[in-house]
Coordinates of C-alpha atoms in Angstrom, one line a residue:
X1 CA 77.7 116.8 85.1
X2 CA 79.2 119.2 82.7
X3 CA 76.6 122.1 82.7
X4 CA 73.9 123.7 85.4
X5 CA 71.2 122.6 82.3
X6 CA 71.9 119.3 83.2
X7 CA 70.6 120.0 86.5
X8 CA 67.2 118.8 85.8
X9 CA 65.6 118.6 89.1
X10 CA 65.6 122.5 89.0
X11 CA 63.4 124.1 86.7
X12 CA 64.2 125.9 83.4
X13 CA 64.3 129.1 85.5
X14 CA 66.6 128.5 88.2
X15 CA 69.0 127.1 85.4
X16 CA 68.6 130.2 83.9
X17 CA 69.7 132.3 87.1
X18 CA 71.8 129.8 88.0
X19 CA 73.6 130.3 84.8
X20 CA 74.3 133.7 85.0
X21 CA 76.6 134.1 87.6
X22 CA 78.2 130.3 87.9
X23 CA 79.7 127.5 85.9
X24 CA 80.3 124.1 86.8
X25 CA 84.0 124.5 85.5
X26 CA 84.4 120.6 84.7
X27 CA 86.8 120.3 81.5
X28 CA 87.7 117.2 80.5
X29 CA 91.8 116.4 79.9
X30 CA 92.7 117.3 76.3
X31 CA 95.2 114.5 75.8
X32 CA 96.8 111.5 77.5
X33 CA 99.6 109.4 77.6
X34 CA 100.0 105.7 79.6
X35 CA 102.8 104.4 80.6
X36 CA 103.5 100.5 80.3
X37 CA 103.3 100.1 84.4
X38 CA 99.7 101.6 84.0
X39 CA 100.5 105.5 84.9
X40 CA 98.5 107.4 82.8
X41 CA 99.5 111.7 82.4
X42 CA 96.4 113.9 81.4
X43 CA 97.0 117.1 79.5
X44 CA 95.0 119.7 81.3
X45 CA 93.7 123.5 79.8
X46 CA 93.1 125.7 82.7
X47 CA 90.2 127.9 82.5
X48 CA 93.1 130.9 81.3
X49 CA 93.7 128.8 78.7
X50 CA 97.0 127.6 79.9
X51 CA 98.4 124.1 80.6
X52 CA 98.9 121.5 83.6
X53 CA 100.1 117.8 83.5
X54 CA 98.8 115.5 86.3
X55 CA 99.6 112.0 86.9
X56 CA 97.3 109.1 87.5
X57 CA 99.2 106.2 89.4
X58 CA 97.5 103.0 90.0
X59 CA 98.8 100.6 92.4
X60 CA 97.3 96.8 91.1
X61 CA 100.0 95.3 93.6
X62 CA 102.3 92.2 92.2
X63 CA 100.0 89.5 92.4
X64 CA 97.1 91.2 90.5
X65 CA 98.9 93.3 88.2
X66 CA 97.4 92.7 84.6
X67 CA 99.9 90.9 82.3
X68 CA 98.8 93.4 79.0
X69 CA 99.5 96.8 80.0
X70 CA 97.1 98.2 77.4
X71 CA 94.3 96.9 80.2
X72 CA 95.6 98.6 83.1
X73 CA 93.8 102.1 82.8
X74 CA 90.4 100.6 82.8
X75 CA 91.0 97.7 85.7
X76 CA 90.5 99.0 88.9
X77 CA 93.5 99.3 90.9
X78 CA 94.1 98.4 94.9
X79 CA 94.9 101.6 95.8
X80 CA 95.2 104.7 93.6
X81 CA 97.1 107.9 93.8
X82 CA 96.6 111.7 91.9
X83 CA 99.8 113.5 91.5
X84 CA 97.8 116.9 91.1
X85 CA 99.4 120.7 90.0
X86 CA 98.9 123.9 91.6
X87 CA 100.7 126.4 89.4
X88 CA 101.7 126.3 85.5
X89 CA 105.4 126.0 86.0
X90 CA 107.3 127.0 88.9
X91 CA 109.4 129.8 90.8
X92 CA 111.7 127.9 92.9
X93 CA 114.3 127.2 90.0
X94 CA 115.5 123.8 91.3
X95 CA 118.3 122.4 89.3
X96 CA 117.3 119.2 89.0
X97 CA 113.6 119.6 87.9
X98 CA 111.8 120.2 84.4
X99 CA 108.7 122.0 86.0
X100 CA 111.3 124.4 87.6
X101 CA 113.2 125.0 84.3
X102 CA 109.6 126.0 82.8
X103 CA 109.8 129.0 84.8
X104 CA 106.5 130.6 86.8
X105 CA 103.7 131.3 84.3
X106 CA 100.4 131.3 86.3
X107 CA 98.6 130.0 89.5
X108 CA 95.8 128.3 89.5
X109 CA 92.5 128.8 91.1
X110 CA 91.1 126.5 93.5
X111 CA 89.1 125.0 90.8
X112 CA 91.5 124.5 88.2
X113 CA 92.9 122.4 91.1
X114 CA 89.6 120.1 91.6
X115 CA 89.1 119.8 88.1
X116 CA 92.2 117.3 87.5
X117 CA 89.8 115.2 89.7
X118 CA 86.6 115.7 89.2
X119 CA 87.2 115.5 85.6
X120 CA 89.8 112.7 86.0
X121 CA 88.4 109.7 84.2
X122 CA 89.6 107.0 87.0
X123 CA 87.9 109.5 89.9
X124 CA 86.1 106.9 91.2
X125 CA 89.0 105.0 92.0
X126 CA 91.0 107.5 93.6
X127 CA 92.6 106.5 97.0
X128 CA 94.9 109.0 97.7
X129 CA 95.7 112.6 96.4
X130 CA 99.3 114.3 96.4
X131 CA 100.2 118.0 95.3
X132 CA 103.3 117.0 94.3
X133 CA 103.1 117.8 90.4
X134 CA 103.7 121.4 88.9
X135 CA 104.1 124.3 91.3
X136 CA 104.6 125.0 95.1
X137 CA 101.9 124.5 96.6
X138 CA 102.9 127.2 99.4
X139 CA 103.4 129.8 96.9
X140 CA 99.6 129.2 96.3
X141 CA 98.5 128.2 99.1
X142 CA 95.0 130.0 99.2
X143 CA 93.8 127.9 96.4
X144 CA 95.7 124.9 98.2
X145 CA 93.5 125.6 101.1
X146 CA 90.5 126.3 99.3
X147 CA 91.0 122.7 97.2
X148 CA 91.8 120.8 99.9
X149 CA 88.8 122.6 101.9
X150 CA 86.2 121.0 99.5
X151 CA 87.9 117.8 99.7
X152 CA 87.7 117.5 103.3
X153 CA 84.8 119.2 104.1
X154 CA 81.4 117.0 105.0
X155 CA 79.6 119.5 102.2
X156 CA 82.5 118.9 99.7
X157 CA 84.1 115.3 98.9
X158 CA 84.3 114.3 102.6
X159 CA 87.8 112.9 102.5
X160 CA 89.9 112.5 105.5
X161 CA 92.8 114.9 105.5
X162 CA 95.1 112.0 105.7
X163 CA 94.3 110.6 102.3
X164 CA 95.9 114.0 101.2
X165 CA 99.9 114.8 101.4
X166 CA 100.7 118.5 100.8
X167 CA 104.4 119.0 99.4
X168 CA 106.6 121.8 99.8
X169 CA 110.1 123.1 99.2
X170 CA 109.4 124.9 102.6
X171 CA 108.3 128.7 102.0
X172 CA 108.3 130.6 105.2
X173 CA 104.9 132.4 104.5
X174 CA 102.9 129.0 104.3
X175 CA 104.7 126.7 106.2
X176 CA 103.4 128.0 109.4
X177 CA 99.5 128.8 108.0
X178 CA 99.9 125.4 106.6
X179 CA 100.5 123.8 109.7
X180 CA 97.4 125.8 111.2
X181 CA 95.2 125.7 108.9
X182 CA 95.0 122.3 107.5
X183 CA 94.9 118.7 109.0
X184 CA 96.5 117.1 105.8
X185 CA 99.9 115.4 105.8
X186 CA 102.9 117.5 104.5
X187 CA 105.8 116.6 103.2
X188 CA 109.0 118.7 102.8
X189 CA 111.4 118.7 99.6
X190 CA 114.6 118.3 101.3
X191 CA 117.0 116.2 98.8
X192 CA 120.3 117.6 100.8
X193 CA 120.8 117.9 104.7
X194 CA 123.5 120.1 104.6
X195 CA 122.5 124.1 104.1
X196 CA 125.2 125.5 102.1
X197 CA 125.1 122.7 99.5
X198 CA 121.7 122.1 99.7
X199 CA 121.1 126.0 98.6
X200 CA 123.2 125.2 95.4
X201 CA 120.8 123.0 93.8
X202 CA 117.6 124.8 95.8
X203 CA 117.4 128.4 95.7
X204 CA 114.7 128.2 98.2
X205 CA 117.0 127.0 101.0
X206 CA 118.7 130.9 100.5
X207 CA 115.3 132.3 101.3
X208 CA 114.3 130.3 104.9
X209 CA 117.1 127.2 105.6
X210 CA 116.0 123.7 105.7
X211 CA 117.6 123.8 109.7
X212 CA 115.0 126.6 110.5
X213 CA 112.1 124.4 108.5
X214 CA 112.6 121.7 111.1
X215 CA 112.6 123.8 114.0
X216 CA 109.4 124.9 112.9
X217 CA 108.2 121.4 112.7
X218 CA 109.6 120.5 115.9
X219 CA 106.5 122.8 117.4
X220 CA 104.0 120.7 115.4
X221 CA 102.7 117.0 116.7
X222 CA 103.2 114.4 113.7
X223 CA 102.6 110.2 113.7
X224 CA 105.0 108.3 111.4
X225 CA 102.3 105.4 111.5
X226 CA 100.4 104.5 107.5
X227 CA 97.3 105.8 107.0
X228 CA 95.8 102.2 108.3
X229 CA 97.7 102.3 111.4
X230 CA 96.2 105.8 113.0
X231 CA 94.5 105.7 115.8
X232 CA 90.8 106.3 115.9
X233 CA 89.6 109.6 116.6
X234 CA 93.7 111.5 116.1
X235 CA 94.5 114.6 114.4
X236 CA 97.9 113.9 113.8
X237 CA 99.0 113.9 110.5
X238 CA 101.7 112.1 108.6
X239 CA 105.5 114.2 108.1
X240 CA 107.4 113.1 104.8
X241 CA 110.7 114.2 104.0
X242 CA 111.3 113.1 100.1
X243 CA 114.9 112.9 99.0
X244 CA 116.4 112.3 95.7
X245 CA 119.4 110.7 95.3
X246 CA 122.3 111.6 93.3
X247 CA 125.5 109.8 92.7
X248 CA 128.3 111.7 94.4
X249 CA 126.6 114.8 95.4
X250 CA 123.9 113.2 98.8
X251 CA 124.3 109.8 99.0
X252 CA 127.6 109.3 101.2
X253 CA 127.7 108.2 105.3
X254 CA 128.4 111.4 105.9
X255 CA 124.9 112.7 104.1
X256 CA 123.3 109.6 106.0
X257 CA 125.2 111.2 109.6
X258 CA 124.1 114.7 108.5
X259 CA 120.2 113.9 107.6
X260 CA 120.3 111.9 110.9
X261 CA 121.0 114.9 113.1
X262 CA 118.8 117.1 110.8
X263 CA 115.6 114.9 111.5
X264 CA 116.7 113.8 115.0
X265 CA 114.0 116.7 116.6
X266 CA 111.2 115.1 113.9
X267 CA 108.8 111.7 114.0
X268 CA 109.1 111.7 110.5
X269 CA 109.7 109.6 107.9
X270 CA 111.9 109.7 105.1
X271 CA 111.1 108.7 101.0
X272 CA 114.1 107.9 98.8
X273 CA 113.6 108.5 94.8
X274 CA 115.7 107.5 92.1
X275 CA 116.8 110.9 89.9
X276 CA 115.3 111.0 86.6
X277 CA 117.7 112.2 83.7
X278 CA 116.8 115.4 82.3
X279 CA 118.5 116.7 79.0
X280 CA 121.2 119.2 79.8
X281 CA 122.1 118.5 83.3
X282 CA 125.0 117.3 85.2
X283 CA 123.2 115.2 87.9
X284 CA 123.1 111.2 88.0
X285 CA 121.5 108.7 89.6
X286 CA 123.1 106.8 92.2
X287 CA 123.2 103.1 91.6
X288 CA 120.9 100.5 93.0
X289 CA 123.3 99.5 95.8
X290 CA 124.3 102.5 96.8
X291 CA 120.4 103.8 97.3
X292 CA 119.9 100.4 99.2
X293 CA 122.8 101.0 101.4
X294 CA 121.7 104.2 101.9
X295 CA 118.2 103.3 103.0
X296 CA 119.5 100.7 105.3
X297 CA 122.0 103.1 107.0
X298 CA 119.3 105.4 108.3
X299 CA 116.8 102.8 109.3
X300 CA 119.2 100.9 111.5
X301 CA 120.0 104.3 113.2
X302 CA 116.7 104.5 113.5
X303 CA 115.3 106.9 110.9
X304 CA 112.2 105.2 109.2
X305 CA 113.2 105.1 105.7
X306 CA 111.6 103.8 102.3
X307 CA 112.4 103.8 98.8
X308 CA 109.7 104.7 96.6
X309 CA 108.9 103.1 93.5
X310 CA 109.5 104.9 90.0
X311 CA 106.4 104.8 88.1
X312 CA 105.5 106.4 84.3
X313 CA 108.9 107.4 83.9
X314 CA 109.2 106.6 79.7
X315 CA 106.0 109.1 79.5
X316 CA 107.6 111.6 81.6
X317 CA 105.4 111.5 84.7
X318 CA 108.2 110.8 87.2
X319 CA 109.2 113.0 90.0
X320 CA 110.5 116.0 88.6
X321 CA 109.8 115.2 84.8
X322 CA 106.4 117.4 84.2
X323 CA 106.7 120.5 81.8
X324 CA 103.5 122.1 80.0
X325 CA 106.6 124.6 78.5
X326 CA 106.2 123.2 74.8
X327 CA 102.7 123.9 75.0
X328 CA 102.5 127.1 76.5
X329 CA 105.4 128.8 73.8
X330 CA 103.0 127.0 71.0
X331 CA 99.8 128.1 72.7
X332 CA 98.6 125.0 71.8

């Protein structure tokens, strides 16, 4: 439904009233672009008339996984995930990401938030929802609450919470209100266990250090069990800590020793991702071995450990790749 005249169990005359003081806000992408692994990233106008990206990513797993990838967007997937924005570009100025090089240019309100799903064309198919695309989600966190309110709620979409990760750099004036407020997992943008190198690639670590981030989250109760694996009837949500991995710079024994005694306080869980090349920057990837090593290192001391999968990276829908700045100097 795209309009309250639509609503055609009311009469002409509630429309009307109806009409005059709400919309129903749904506003369809205004373009797209699919990757050949099936990830598709929808170009969104906010109702300011700026500009989000958010990223579709299907999960078909191997043995279904359609052979033509011009199929993919209209077969429905095992499991589907909605990488979803909460701000047009970014303030925390992270080195290594494109959304953070925009710059800050506008929040969004809690319904430009739910309109990259209700107004997503696989919606139905939906599995999973992350707010890990443009923004910080804590630097906006009363929409964040407000979106993730209607998603949970038994009036709204009637999700559970734990079909919904909340990411974050680690602001000190949501963390805590985060952690209060919301049932949903959270997952913290660490990328470097080590304070005073950590701060030189994230400015946020100057503001509240990543060491005084987990002593926060040492107060909180968290389950490192998958979402199929929870006990019936627990409130305890999932803790993430995603790291990217760059050649020479984190991914040594002695980054491996020093995330070790970071988390040691945490049941947590730690995501590896590849780096993704950005023009103009001196970070690499580390190589395939290496991020194996790696992985293996922590888990056999005993720090759960994954490597995620890179999906729609040669559409720019990879961690750390999504930018609406083109569009909003063109006003397009």
């Amino acid at each position: 439904m795209k309009s309250i005249d639509e609503m055609t169990n009311l009469s002409k005359v509630a429309r009307a009233r109806l009409a005059e003081e709400y919309e129903v806000g749904c506003s369809a992408p205004v373009d797209r672009m699919e990757s050949r692994d099936g990830t598709v990233k929808y170009l969104y106008r906010t109702a300011d008339g700026h500009y989000i990206e958010t990223v579709y990513i299907p999960d078909f797993g191997n043995e279904n996984r359609a052979s033509d990838s011009s199929s993919l967007a209209t077969t429905a997937p095992r499991r589907a995930t909605l990488c979803v924005s909460c701000q047009v570009g970014c303030k925390m100025k992270c080195e290594f990401c494109m959304t953070g090089r925009q710059g800050f240019v506008a929040h969004l309100s809690a319904a430009d938030i739910l309109n990259q799903i209700y107004s997503l064309p696989q919606r139905e198919w939906l599995t999973n929802i992350v707010f890990m695309g443009q923004g910080e989600p804590f630097d906006n966190l009363d929409a964040v609450l407000r979106a993730t309110e209607v998603l949970t709620a038994p009036w709204g979409y009637a999700w559970s919470p734990r079909r919904i990760t909340v990411s974050s750099v680690g602001l000190a004036k949501g963390l805590v209100r985060f952690l209060d407020e919301s049932h949903c997992n959270l997952a913290i943008s660490l990328h470097h266990p080590i304070p005073a190198e950590r701060s030189k690639i994230m400015p946020a670590e100057r503001a509240l250090s990543i060491e005084e981030v987990v002593r926060v989250l040492a107060q909180y109760d968290f389950c490192r069990k998958t979402n199929d694996d929870y006990e019936e009837g627990t409130k305890q949500r999932r803790l993430t800590f995603e790291y990217i991995v760059f050649h020479d710079l984190n991914d040594s024994d002695r980054h491996a020793d020093a995330l070790l005694r970071l988390l040691a306080p945490l049941d947590c869980r730690v995501n590896l991702i590849r780096f993704h090349a950005i023009p103009n920057t001196p970070f690499r990837t580390t190589d395939e071995g290496r991020l194996q090593h790696f992985c293996d290192y922590l888990n056999a001391h005993g720090l759960l450990t994954t490597i995620r999968a890179s999906c729609g990276q040669d559409i720019y829908a990879a961690c750390g790749l999504l930018t609406t700045k083109k569009q909003e100097e063109n006003g397009q």
